[in-house]
Coordinates of C-alpha atoms in Angstrom, one line a residue:
A1 CA 86.1 36.4 112.5
F2 CA 86.4 36.4 116.3
S3 CA 87.2 32.8 116.9
S4 CA 89.4 32.1 119.9
C5 CA 89.1 35.7 121.3
F6 CA 89.2 34.3 124.8
N7 CA 88.6 37.6 126.6
L8 CA 85.7 38.8 124.5
Q9 CA 82.9 39.5 126.9
T10 CA 80.3 41.5 124.9
V11 CA 79.3 41.9 121.2
N12 CA 77.2 44.8 120.0
F13 CA 75.7 45.0 116.5
S14 CA 74.6 48.1 114.7
E15 CA 70.9 48.2 113.7
D16 CA 72.0 50.2 110.7
I17 CA 73.3 47.1 108.9
S18 CA 70.7 45.8 106.5
S19 CA 71.2 42.1 107.2
I20 CA 73.5 40.2 109.6
S21 CA 74.5 36.6 109.1
I22 CA 76.7 35.0 111.8
E23 CA 79.1 32.7 109.9
E24 CA 80.3 29.3 110.8
G25 CA 82.7 29.4 113.7
A26 CA 82.5 33.2 114.0
F27 CA 82.6 33.3 117.8
N28 CA 84.0 29.8 118.5
Q29 CA 85.9 29.5 121.8
C30 CA 85.0 33.0 123.0
E31 CA 85.1 31.6 126.5
A32 CA 84.4 34.9 128.4
L33 CA 81.3 35.7 126.3
T34 CA 78.3 35.5 128.7
A35 CA 75.4 37.0 126.7
F36 CA 74.7 37.3 123.0
T37 CA 71.9 39.5 121.7
L38 CA 71.2 39.6 118.0
P39 CA 69.6 42.6 116.3
D40 CA 66.3 42.3 114.5
N41 CA 68.0 42.1 111.1
T42 CA 69.9 38.8 111.8
S43 CA 69.1 36.2 109.1
S44 CA 71.1 33.2 110.1
I45 CA 73.5 31.7 112.7
G46 CA 76.0 29.2 111.1
A47 CA 77.4 25.9 112.4
N48 CA 79.6 26.2 115.5
A49 CA 79.1 30.0 115.5
L50 CA 79.0 30.0 119.3
C51 CA 80.6 26.7 119.8
N52 CA 82.7 26.3 123.0
C53 CA 81.5 29.5 124.5
T54 CA 81.6 27.9 127.8
N55 CA 80.2 30.8 129.8
L56 CA 77.4 31.8 127.5
A57 CA 74.3 32.0 129.7
S58 CA 71.8 33.7 127.3
V59 CA 71.1 34.2 123.7
T60 CA 68.4 36.6 122.5
W61 CA 66.9 37.4 119.1
K62 CA 63.5 38.7 118.0
D63 CA 62.9 37.9 114.4
T64 CA 63.0 34.7 112.4
V65 CA 66.5 33.2 112.2
Y66 CA 67.8 30.2 110.4
N67 CA 69.8 28.4 113.1
D68 CA 72.2 25.6 112.2
K69 CA 71.7 22.7 114.5
Y70 CA 75.3 22.9 115.8
A71 CA 75.3 26.7 116.2
F72 CA 75.5 26.5 120.0
N73 CA 77.5 23.2 120.2
S74 CA 79.3 22.9 123.6
A75 CA 77.9 26.2 124.9
V76 CA 77.4 24.5 128.2
K77 CA 75.9 27.3 130.3
T78 CA 73.3 28.3 127.7
A79 CA 70.3 28.1 129.9
G80 CA 68.2 31.0 128.5
I81 CA 67.3 31.3 124.8
A82 CA 64.7 34.0 124.1
A83 CA 63.8 33.7 120.5
G84 CA 61.3 34.7 117.8
D85 CA 60.7 32.1 115.1
V86 CA 63.6 29.6 114.9
W87 CA 64.2 27.3 111.9
I88 CA 66.7 24.4 112.5

């Protein structure tokens, strides 16, 4: 969807959407992305969804999310993950 959008810095999701699933590779190589906040209605984060987001410093979500074990692959600056229940 947004793979290789090298200048993408922020992503905002509408709370009006009934369910959000971040698909495999959706934000792969979004190198300028620094923070990623998922709304309460997020159900899953796919493989390599945030892969190679080399400046990603924080990821936040509140509710239960199924998280593929490679969702944050090579997101080297990911130091802060504030999460609700996480299923890997």
